[in-house]
Amino acid sequence: MIYIIMGVSGTGKTTLGTFLSDKLGWPFHEGDDFHPPENIEKMARGVPLTDQDRFPWLFRLHEIIKRERCCGSDALVACSALKRLYRQILRHGSTVLTPPSTCPRPHVSPPLDVFFIYLHGSYDFIHQRLAARRGHYMKADLLRSQFDILEPPSEEENFLSLDVGRSISDMAGEVEKHVLSLKHQQQ
């Protein structure tokens, strides 16, 4: 199983991912580590990323997810995954960008072993967290741009919704219950 921890910057994706990795013994892939230098420089200057900036990054993360799935491994990946299209790229790669006119593609169902953990909270709460954070290139000024493009996941996207006002251990406990439930269903 692959769990992609998603949400705007400052929701605690890395903190939860690291905690779950230690608790479950699964590898954790921090999405920020795979941004090209140009993206990091742009965000550090306070310039929001465009879809074109994000696509190469999302393709790299898709390859990591694909590799883990092919090996039959369980893994955690942190990625903002703000738009539905981004989440489709994470699951299916560049095939979702093929124009239907040149190559009609059927509706693609989400893989049953890939889930999203949607971390969410109020703008003010998350902004306070970002403002207090030190040493990260993503500044609090860019938070509004992330909230503006955020498309929360829909029911058919296999997701678990967690309010970031809860403690890390409480959220991790909810994820563990989800994992155990799925593993039980697979048996």
mmCIF file with all atom_site columns, C-alpha atoms in Angstrom:
data_model
loop_
_atom_site.group_PDB
_atom_site.id
_atom_site.type_symbol
_atom_site.label_atom_id
_atom_site.label_alt_id
_atom_site.label_comp_id
_atom_site.label_asym_id
_atom_site.label_entity_id
_atom_site.label_seq_id
_atom_site.pdbx_PDB_ins_code
_atom_site.Cartn_x
_atom_site.Cartn_y
_atom_site.Cartn_z
_atom_site.occupancy
_atom_site.B_iso_or_equiv
_atom_site.pdbx_formal_charge
_atom_site.auth_seq_id
_atom_site.auth_comp_id
_atom_site.auth_asym_id
_atom_site.auth_atom_id
_atom_site.pdbx_PDB_model_num
ATOM 1   C CA . MET A 1 1   ? 0.000   0.000   0.000   1.00 0.00 ? 1   MET A CA 1
ATOM 2   C CA . ILE A 1 2   ? 1.083   3.535   -0.741  1.00 0.00 ? 2   ILE A CA 1
ATOM 3   C CA . TYR A 1 3   ? -0.159  6.445   1.349   1.00 0.00 ? 3   TYR A CA 1
ATOM 4   C CA . ILE A 1 4   ? 0.342   9.917   -0.114  1.00 0.00 ? 4   ILE A CA 1
ATOM 5   C CA . ILE A 1 5   ? 0.169   12.534  2.625   1.00 0.00 ? 5   ILE A CA 1
ATOM 6   C CA . MET A 1 6   ? -1.280  15.642  1.018   1.00 0.00 ? 6   MET A CA 1
ATOM 7   C CA . GLY A 1 7   ? -2.333  19.177  1.914   1.00 0.00 ? 7   GLY A CA 1
ATOM 8   C CA . VAL A 1 8   ? -1.164  22.759  1.698   1.00 0.00 ? 8   VAL A CA 1
ATOM 9   C CA . SER A 1 9   ? 2.215   23.720  3.077   1.00 0.00 ? 9   SER A CA 1
ATOM 10  C CA . GLY A 1 10  ? 2.347   23.805  6.863   1.00 0.00 ? 10  GLY A CA 1
ATOM 11  C CA . THR A 1 11  ? -0.195  21.042  7.522   1.00 0.00 ? 11  THR A CA 1
ATOM 12  C CA . GLY A 1 12  ? 2.470   18.712  8.931   1.00 0.00 ? 12  GLY A CA 1
ATOM 13  C CA . LYS A 1 13  ? 2.948   16.280  6.034   1.00 0.00 ? 13  LYS A CA 1
ATOM 14  C CA . THR A 1 14  ? 6.605   15.694  6.899   1.00 0.00 ? 14  THR A CA 1
ATOM 15  C CA . THR A 1 15  ? 5.972   15.416  10.632  1.00 0.00 ? 15  THR A CA 1
ATOM 16  C CA . LEU A 1 16  ? 3.177   12.871  10.157  1.00 0.00 ? 16  LEU A CA 1
ATOM 17  C CA . GLY A 1 17  ? 5.120   10.994  7.470   1.00 0.00 ? 17  GLY A CA 1
ATOM 18  C CA . THR A 1 18  ? 8.205   10.675  9.664   1.00 0.00 ? 18  THR A CA 1
ATOM 19  C CA . PHE A 1 19  ? 6.108   9.603   12.651  1.00 0.00 ? 19  PHE A CA 1
ATOM 20  C CA . LEU A 1 20  ? 4.227   6.980   10.608  1.00 0.00 ? 20  LEU A CA 1
ATOM 21  C CA . SER A 1 21  ? 7.449   5.742   9.010   1.00 0.00 ? 21  SER A CA 1
ATOM 22  C CA . ASP A 1 22  ? 8.930   5.081   12.446  1.00 0.00 ? 22  ASP A CA 1
ATOM 23  C CA . LYS A 1 23  ? 5.719   3.493   13.738  1.00 0.00 ? 23  LYS A CA 1
ATOM 24  C CA . LEU A 1 24  ? 4.904   1.310   10.706  1.00 0.00 ? 24  LEU A CA 1
ATOM 25  C CA . GLY A 1 25  ? 8.463   0.632   9.546   1.00 0.00 ? 25  GLY A CA 1
ATOM 26  C CA . TRP A 1 26  ? 7.611   1.876   6.042   1.00 0.00 ? 26  TRP A CA 1
ATOM 27  C CA . PRO A 1 27  ? 9.948   4.030   3.929   1.00 0.00 ? 27  PRO A CA 1
ATOM 28  C CA . PHE A 1 28  ? 9.031   7.728   3.767   1.00 0.00 ? 28  PHE A CA 1
ATOM 29  C CA . HIS A 1 29  ? 9.680   9.810   0.653   1.00 0.00 ? 29  HIS A CA 1
ATOM 30  C CA . GLU A 1 30  ? 9.633   13.565  1.309   1.00 0.00 ? 30  GLU A CA 1
ATOM 31  C CA . GLY A 1 31  ? 8.248   15.162  -1.847  1.00 0.00 ? 31  GLY A CA 1
ATOM 32  C CA . ASP A 1 32  ? 10.089  18.439  -1.245  1.00 0.00 ? 32  ASP A CA 1
ATOM 33  C CA . ASP A 1 33  ? 13.389  16.580  -1.744  1.00 0.00 ? 33  ASP A CA 1
ATOM 34  C CA . PHE A 1 34  ? 12.448  15.921  -5.381  1.00 0.00 ? 34  PHE A CA 1
ATOM 35  C CA . HIS A 1 35  ? 11.695  19.507  -6.458  1.00 0.00 ? 35  HIS A CA 1
ATOM 36  C CA . PRO A 1 36  ? 14.064  20.763  -9.142  1.00 0.00 ? 36  PRO A CA 1
ATOM 37  C CA . PRO A 1 37  ? 16.314  23.628  -7.953  1.00 0.00 ? 37  PRO A CA 1
ATOM 38  C CA . GLU A 1 38  ? 14.367  26.092  -10.125 1.00 0.00 ? 38  GLU A CA 1
ATOM 39  C CA . ASN A 1 39  ? 11.156  25.364  -8.199  1.00 0.00 ? 39  ASN A CA 1
ATOM 40  C CA . ILE A 1 40  ? 12.865  25.834  -4.845  1.00 0.00 ? 40  ILE A CA 1
ATOM 41  C CA . GLU A 1 41  ? 14.418  29.132  -5.968  1.00 0.00 ? 41  GLU A CA 1
ATOM 42  C CA . LYS A 1 42  ? 11.061  30.336  -7.264  1.00 0.00 ? 42  LYS A CA 1
ATOM 43  C CA . MET A 1 43  ? 9.242   29.521  -4.008  1.00 0.00 ? 43  MET A CA 1
ATOM 44  C CA . ALA A 1 44  ? 12.064  31.043  -1.950  1.00 0.00 ? 44  ALA A CA 1
ATOM 45  C CA . ARG A 1 45  ? 11.514  34.293  -3.894  1.00 0.00 ? 45  ARG A CA 1
ATOM 46  C CA . GLY A 1 46  ? 7.806   34.141  -2.999  1.00 0.00 ? 46  GLY A CA 1
ATOM 47  C CA . VAL A 1 47  ? 6.629   33.199  -6.501  1.00 0.00 ? 47  VAL A CA 1
ATOM 48  C CA . PRO A 1 48  ? 3.881   30.538  -6.656  1.00 0.00 ? 48  PRO A CA 1
ATOM 49  C CA . LEU A 1 49  ? 4.562   27.505  -8.843  1.00 0.00 ? 49  LEU A CA 1
ATOM 50  C CA . THR A 1 50  ? 2.554   26.939  -12.019 1.00 0.00 ? 50  THR A CA 1
ATOM 51  C CA . ASP A 1 51  ? 1.282   23.622  -13.329 1.00 0.00 ? 51  ASP A CA 1
ATOM 52  C CA . GLN A 1 52  ? 4.217   23.578  -15.754 1.00 0.00 ? 52  GLN A CA 1
ATOM 53  C CA . ASP A 1 53  ? 6.624   23.993  -12.813 1.00 0.00 ? 53  ASP A CA 1
ATOM 54  C CA . ARG A 1 54  ? 4.969   21.161  -10.926 1.00 0.00 ? 54  ARG A CA 1
ATOM 55  C CA . PHE A 1 55  ? 4.603   18.548  -13.678 1.00 0.00 ? 55  PHE A CA 1
ATOM 56  C CA . PRO A 1 56  ? 8.263   17.342  -13.790 1.00 0.00 ? 56  PRO A CA 1
ATOM 57  C CA . TRP A 1 57  ? 8.224   17.115  -9.972  1.00 0.00 ? 57  TRP A CA 1
ATOM 58  C CA . LEU A 1 58  ? 4.982   15.132  -9.986  1.00 0.00 ? 58  LEU A CA 1
ATOM 59  C CA . PHE A 1 59  ? 6.351   12.779  -12.672 1.00 0.00 ? 59  PHE A CA 1
ATOM 60  C CA . ARG A 1 60  ? 9.387   12.072  -10.463 1.00 0.00 ? 60  ARG A CA 1
ATOM 61  C CA . LEU A 1 61  ? 7.130   11.283  -7.513  1.00 0.00 ? 61  LEU A CA 1
ATOM 62  C CA . HIS A 1 62  ? 4.964   9.058   -9.741  1.00 0.00 ? 62  HIS A CA 1
ATOM 63  C CA . GLU A 1 63  ? 8.084   7.060   -10.628 1.00 0.00 ? 63  GLU A CA 1
ATOM 64  C CA . ILE A 1 64  ? 8.854   6.546   -6.918  1.00 0.00 ? 64  ILE A CA 1
ATOM 65  C CA . ILE A 1 65  ? 5.272   5.436   -6.267  1.00 0.00 ? 65  ILE A CA 1
ATOM 66  C CA . LYS A 1 66  ? 5.366   3.119   -9.302  1.00 0.00 ? 66  LYS A CA 1
ATOM 67  C CA . ARG A 1 67  ? 8.673   1.598   -8.161  1.00 0.00 ? 67  ARG A CA 1
ATOM 68  C CA . GLU A 1 68  ? 7.334   0.948   -4.643  1.00 0.00 ? 68  GLU A CA 1
ATOM 69  C CA . ARG A 1 69  ? 4.135   -0.592  -6.028  1.00 0.00 ? 69  ARG A CA 1
ATOM 70  C CA . CYS A 1 70  ? 6.048   -2.801  -8.486  1.00 0.00 ? 70  CYS A CA 1
ATOM 71  C CA . CYS A 1 71  ? 8.187   -4.099  -5.614  1.00 0.00 ? 71  CYS A CA 1
ATOM 72  C CA . GLY A 1 72  ? 5.071   -4.803  -3.565  1.00 0.00 ? 72  GLY A CA 1
ATOM 73  C CA . SER A 1 73  ? 6.334   -2.432  -0.882  1.00 0.00 ? 73  SER A CA 1
ATOM 74  C CA . ASP A 1 74  ? 4.328   -0.340  1.536   1.00 0.00 ? 74  ASP A CA 1
ATOM 75  C CA . ALA A 1 75  ? 5.470   3.289   1.540   1.00 0.00 ? 75  ALA A CA 1
ATOM 76  C CA . LEU A 1 76  ? 4.597   6.839   2.523   1.00 0.00 ? 76  LEU A CA 1
ATOM 77  C CA . VAL A 1 77  ? 5.009   9.872   0.245   1.00 0.00 ? 77  VAL A CA 1
ATOM 78  C CA . ALA A 1 78  ? 4.545   13.529  1.215   1.00 0.00 ? 78  ALA A CA 1
ATOM 79  C CA . CYS A 1 79  ? 3.257   15.730  -1.603  1.00 0.00 ? 79  CYS A CA 1
ATOM 80  C CA . SER A 1 80  ? 0.927   18.729  -1.537  1.00 0.00 ? 80  SER A CA 1
ATOM 81  C CA . ALA A 1 81  ? -1.157  17.175  -4.384  1.00 0.00 ? 81  ALA A CA 1
ATOM 82  C CA . LEU A 1 82  ? -3.343  20.269  -4.371  1.00 0.00 ? 82  LEU A CA 1
ATOM 83  C CA . LYS A 1 83  ? -5.329  19.555  -7.541  1.00 0.00 ? 83  LYS A CA 1
ATOM 84  C CA . ARG A 1 84  ? -7.189  16.487  -8.731  1.00 0.00 ? 84  ARG A CA 1
ATOM 85  C CA . LEU A 1 85  ? -4.978  16.462  -11.852 1.00 0.00 ? 85  LEU A CA 1
ATOM 86  C CA . TYR A 1 86  ? -1.860  16.318  -9.647  1.00 0.00 ? 86  TYR A CA 1
ATOM 87  C CA . ARG A 1 87  ? -3.277  13.346  -7.757  1.00 0.00 ? 87  ARG A CA 1
ATOM 88  C CA . GLN A 1 88  ? -4.063  11.605  -11.053 1.00 0.00 ? 88  GLN A CA 1
ATOM 89  C CA . ILE A 1 89  ? -0.467  12.182  -12.199 1.00 0.00 ? 89  ILE A CA 1
ATOM 90  C CA . LEU A 1 90  ? 0.835   10.710  -8.949  1.00 0.00 ? 90  LEU A CA 1
ATOM 91  C CA . ARG A 1 91  ? -1.239  7.583   -9.577  1.00 0.00 ? 91  ARG A CA 1
ATOM 92  C CA . HIS A 1 92  ? -1.013  7.217   -13.359 1.00 0.00 ? 92  HIS A CA 1
ATOM 93  C CA . GLY A 1 93  ? 1.914   9.344   -14.582 1.00 0.00 ? 93  GLY A CA 1
ATOM 94  C CA . SER A 1 94  ? 1.964   11.378  -17.773 1.00 0.00 ? 94  SER A CA 1
ATOM 95  C CA . THR A 1 95  ? -0.792  9.304   -19.428 1.00 0.00 ? 95  THR A CA 1
ATOM 96  C CA . VAL A 1 96  ? -3.390  11.574  -17.806 1.00 0.00 ? 96  VAL A CA 1
ATOM 97  C CA . LEU A 1 97  ? -2.018  14.508  -19.835 1.00 0.00 ? 97  LEU A CA 1
ATOM 98  C CA . THR A 1 98  ? -2.579  12.810  -23.212 1.00 0.00 ? 98  THR A CA 1
ATOM 99  C CA . PRO A 1 99  ? -5.163  14.870  -25.085 1.00 0.00 ? 99  PRO A CA 1
ATOM 100 C CA . PRO A 1 100 ? -8.330  12.812  -25.627 1.00 0.00 ? 100 PRO A CA 1
ATOM 101 C CA . SER A 1 101 ? -8.556  13.961  -29.285 1.00 0.00 ? 101 SER A CA 1
ATOM 102 C CA . THR A 1 102 ? -5.306  12.197  -30.275 1.00 0.00 ? 102 THR A CA 1
ATOM 103 C CA . CYS A 1 103 ? -5.656  9.135   -28.101 1.00 0.00 ? 103 CYS A CA 1
ATOM 104 C CA . PRO A 1 104 ? -8.996  8.558   -26.430 1.00 0.00 ? 104 PRO A CA 1
ATOM 105 C CA . ARG A 1 105 ? -8.498  7.040   -23.038 1.00 0.00 ? 105 ARG A CA 1
ATOM 106 C CA . PRO A 1 106 ? -11.122 5.337   -20.924 1.00 0.00 ? 106 PRO A CA 1
ATOM 107 C CA . HIS A 1 107 ? -11.963 6.535   -17.452 1.00 0.00 ? 107 HIS A CA 1
ATOM 108 C CA . VAL A 1 108 ? -9.036  5.513   -15.288 1.00 0.00 ? 108 VAL A CA 1
ATOM 109 C CA . SER A 1 109 ? -9.983  4.116   -11.907 1.00 0.00 ? 109 SER A CA 1
ATOM 110 C CA . PRO A 1 110 ? -7.683  4.849   -8.974  1.00 0.00 ? 110 PRO A CA 1
ATOM 111 C CA . PRO A 1 111 ? -5.343  2.006   -8.036  1.00 0.00 ? 111 PRO A CA 1
ATOM 112 C CA . LEU A 1 112 ? -6.796  0.187   -5.053  1.00 0.00 ? 112 LEU A CA 1
ATOM 113 C CA . ASP A 1 113 ? -3.463  0.200   -3.216  1.00 0.00 ? 113 ASP A CA 1
ATOM 114 C CA . VAL A 1 114 ? -2.839  3.977   -3.382  1.00 0.00 ? 114 VAL A CA 1
ATOM 115 C CA . PHE A 1 115 ? -4.507  6.206   -0.793  1.00 0.00 ? 115 PHE A CA 1
ATOM 116 C CA . PHE A 1 116 ? -4.355  9.859   0.130   1.00 0.00 ? 116 PHE A CA 1
ATOM 117 C CA . ILE A 1 117 ? -4.187  11.209  3.647   1.00 0.00 ? 117 ILE A CA 1
ATOM 118 C CA . TYR A 1 118 ? -5.704  14.669  3.293   1.00 0.00 ? 118 TYR A CA 1
ATOM 119 C CA . LEU A 1 119 ? -4.412  16.998  6.004   1.00 0.00 ? 119 LEU A CA 1
ATOM 120 C CA . HIS A 1 120 ? -6.560  20.095  6.338   1.00 0.00 ? 120 HIS A CA 1
ATOM 121 C CA . GLY A 1 121 ? -7.214  23.000  8.670   1.00 0.00 ? 121 GLY A CA 1
ATOM 122 C CA . SER A 1 122 ? -8.186  26.648  8.653   1.00 0.00 ? 122 SER A CA 1
ATOM 123 C CA . TYR A 1 123 ? -6.106  29.203  6.777   1.00 0.00 ? 123 TYR A CA 1
ATOM 124 C CA . ASP A 1 124 ? -5.378  31.164  9.978   1.00 0.00 ? 124 ASP A CA 1
ATOM 125 C CA . PHE A 1 125 ? -4.232  28.101  11.924  1.00 0.00 ? 125 PHE A CA 1
ATOM 126 C CA . ILE A 1 126 ? -1.922  26.892  9.146   1.00 0.00 ? 126 ILE A CA 1
ATOM 127 C CA . HIS A 1 127 ? -0.624  30.415  8.450   1.00 0.00 ? 127 HIS A CA 1
ATOM 128 C CA . GLN A 1 128 ? 0.447   30.706  12.110  1.00 0.00 ? 128 GLN A CA 1
ATOM 129 C CA . ARG A 1 129 ? 2.337   27.423  11.807  1.00 0.00 ? 129 ARG A CA 1
ATOM 130 C CA . LEU A 1 130 ? 4.085   28.553  8.634   1.00 0.00 ? 130 LEU A CA 1
ATOM 131 C CA . ALA A 1 131 ? 4.988   31.937  10.090  1.00 0.00 ? 131 ALA A CA 1
ATOM 132 C CA . ALA A 1 132 ? 6.656   30.188  13.056  1.00 0.00 ? 132 ALA A CA 1
ATOM 133 C CA . ARG A 1 133 ? 8.558   27.718  10.836  1.00 0.00 ? 133 ARG A CA 1
ATOM 134 C CA . ARG A 1 134 ? 12.238  28.457  10.245  1.00 0.00 ? 134 ARG A CA 1
ATOM 135 C CA . GLY A 1 135 ? 14.675  27.204  7.628   1.00 0.00 ? 135 GLY A CA 1
ATOM 136 C CA . HIS A 1 136 ? 12.165  26.203  4.936   1.00 0.00 ? 136 HIS A CA 1
ATOM 137 C CA . TYR A 1 137 ? 12.014  27.798  1.503   1.00 0.00 ? 137 TYR A CA 1
ATOM 138 C CA . MET A 1 138 ? 8.203   27.854  1.463   1.00 0.00 ? 138 MET A CA 1
ATOM 139 C CA . LYS A 1 139 ? 7.192   31.132  3.071   1.00 0.00 ? 139 LYS A CA 1
ATOM 140 C CA . ALA A 1 140 ? 3.865   31.953  4.707   1.00 0.00 ? 140 ALA A CA 1
ATOM 141 C CA . ASP A 1 141 ? 3.146   34.528  1.928   1.00 0.00 ? 141 ASP A CA 1
ATOM 142 C CA . LEU A 1 142 ? 2.580   31.671  -0.543  1.00 0.00 ? 142 LEU A CA 1
ATOM 143 C CA . LEU A 1 143 ? -0.043  29.925  1.564   1.00 0.00 ? 143 LEU A CA 1
ATOM 144 C CA . ARG A 1 144 ? -2.930  31.927  0.074   1.00 0.00 ? 144 ARG A CA 1
ATOM 145 C CA . SER A 1 145 ? -1.944  30.788  -3.448  1.00 0.00 ? 145 SER A CA 1
ATOM 146 C CA . GLN A 1 146 ? -2.073  27.151  -2.295  1.00 0.00 ? 146 GLN A CA 1
ATOM 147 C CA . PHE A 1 147 ? -5.502  27.568  -0.685  1.00 0.00 ? 147 PHE A CA 1
ATOM 148 C CA . ASP A 1 148 ? -6.698  29.294  -3.881  1.00 0.00 ? 148 ASP A CA 1
ATOM 149 C CA . ILE A 1 149 ? -5.888  26.298  -6.104  1.00 0.00 ? 149 ILE A CA 1
ATOM 150 C CA . LEU A 1 150 ? -6.692  23.549  -3.567  1.00 0.00 ? 150 LEU A CA 1
ATOM 151 C CA . GLU A 1 151 ? -9.226  21.008  -4.820  1.00 0.00 ? 151 GLU A CA 1
ATOM 152 C CA . PRO A 1 152 ? -10.033 18.779  -1.839  1.00 0.00 ? 152 PRO A CA 1
ATOM 153 C CA . PRO A 1 153 ? -10.222 15.097  -2.772  1.00 0.00 ? 153 PRO A CA 1
ATOM 154 C CA . SER A 1 154 ? -13.585 13.624  -3.714  1.00 0.00 ? 154 SER A CA 1
ATOM 155 C CA . GLU A 1 155 ? -15.104 10.341  -2.552  1.00 0.00 ? 155 GLU A CA 1
ATOM 156 C CA . GLU A 1 156 ? -13.808 8.263   -5.472  1.00 0.00 ? 156 GLU A CA 1
ATOM 157 C CA . GLU A 1 157 ? -10.194 9.261   -4.744  1.00 0.00 ? 157 GLU A CA 1
ATOM 158 C CA . ASN A 1 158 ? -9.531  6.827   -1.861  1.00 0.00 ? 158 ASN A CA 1
ATOM 159 C CA . PHE A 1 159 ? -8.691  9.270   0.893   1.00 0.00 ? 159 PHE A CA 1
ATOM 160 C CA . LEU A 1 160 ? -8.670  9.631   4.636   1.00 0.00 ? 160 LEU A CA 1
ATOM 161 C CA . SER A 1 161 ? -9.383  13.153  5.895   1.00 0.00 ? 161 SER A CA 1
ATOM 162 C CA . LEU A 1 162 ? -7.547  14.389  9.008   1.00 0.00 ? 162 LEU A CA 1
ATOM 163 C CA . ASP A 1 163 ? -7.900  17.764  10.737  1.00 0.00 ? 163 ASP A CA 1
ATOM 164 C CA . VAL A 1 164 ? -4.437  19.117  11.595  1.00 0.00 ? 164 VAL A CA 1
ATOM 165 C CA . GLY A 1 165 ? -5.731  20.512  14.876  1.00 0.00 ? 165 GLY A CA 1
ATOM 166 C CA . ARG A 1 166 ? -5.413  16.980  16.246  1.00 0.00 ? 166 ARG A CA 1
ATOM 167 C CA . SER A 1 167 ? -2.222  15.600  17.756  1.00 0.00 ? 167 SER A CA 1
ATOM 168 C CA . ILE A 1 168 ? 0.245   13.702  15.575  1.00 0.00 ? 168 ILE A CA 1
ATOM 169 C CA . SER A 1 169 ? -0.243  10.529  17.626  1.00 0.00 ? 169 SER A CA 1
ATOM 170 C CA . ASP A 1 170 ? -4.041  10.810  17.280  1.00 0.00 ? 170 ASP A CA 1
ATOM 171 C CA . MET A 1 171 ? -3.795  11.263  13.498  1.00 0.00 ? 171 MET A CA 1
ATOM 172 C CA . ALA A 1 172 ? -1.274  8.396   13.229  1.00 0.00 ? 172 ALA A CA 1
ATOM 173 C CA . GLY A 1 173 ? -3.642  6.168   15.214  1.00 0.00 ? 173 GLY A CA 1
ATOM 174 C CA . GLU A 1 174 ? -6.395  6.882   12.703  1.00 0.00 ? 174 GLU A CA 1
ATOM 175 C CA . VAL A 1 175 ? -4.061  6.002   9.815   1.00 0.00 ? 175 VAL A CA 1
ATOM 176 C CA . GLU A 1 176 ? -3.012  2.774   11.565  1.00 0.00 ? 176 GLU A CA 1
ATOM 177 C CA . LYS A 1 177 ? -6.678  1.768   11.940  1.00 0.00 ? 177 LYS A CA 1
ATOM 178 C CA . HIS A 1 178 ? -7.158  2.456   8.228   1.00 0.00 ? 178 HIS A CA 1
ATOM 179 C CA . VAL A 1 179 ? -4.106  0.349   7.299   1.00 0.00 ? 179 VAL A CA 1
ATOM 180 C CA . LEU A 1 180 ? -5.208  -2.554  9.527   1.00 0.00 ? 180 LEU A CA 1
ATOM 181 C CA . SER A 1 181 ? -8.730  -2.427  8.107   1.00 0.00 ? 181 SER A CA 1
ATOM 182 C CA . LEU A 1 182 ? -7.403  -2.592  4.546   1.00 0.00 ? 182 LEU A CA 1
ATOM 183 C CA . LYS A 1 183 ? -4.934  -5.371  5.303   1.00 0.00 ? 183 LYS A CA 1
ATOM 184 C CA . HIS A 1 184 ? -7.768  -7.332  6.944   1.00 0.00 ? 184 HIS A CA 1
ATOM 185 C CA . GLN A 1 185 ? -9.952  -6.846  3.824   1.00 0.00 ? 185 GLN A CA 1
ATOM 186 C CA . GLN A 1 186 ? -7.147  -8.132  1.593   1.00 0.00 ? 186 GLN A CA 1
ATOM 187 C CA . GLN A 1 187 ? -6.853  -11.405 3.519   1.00 0.00 ? 187 GLN A CA 1
#
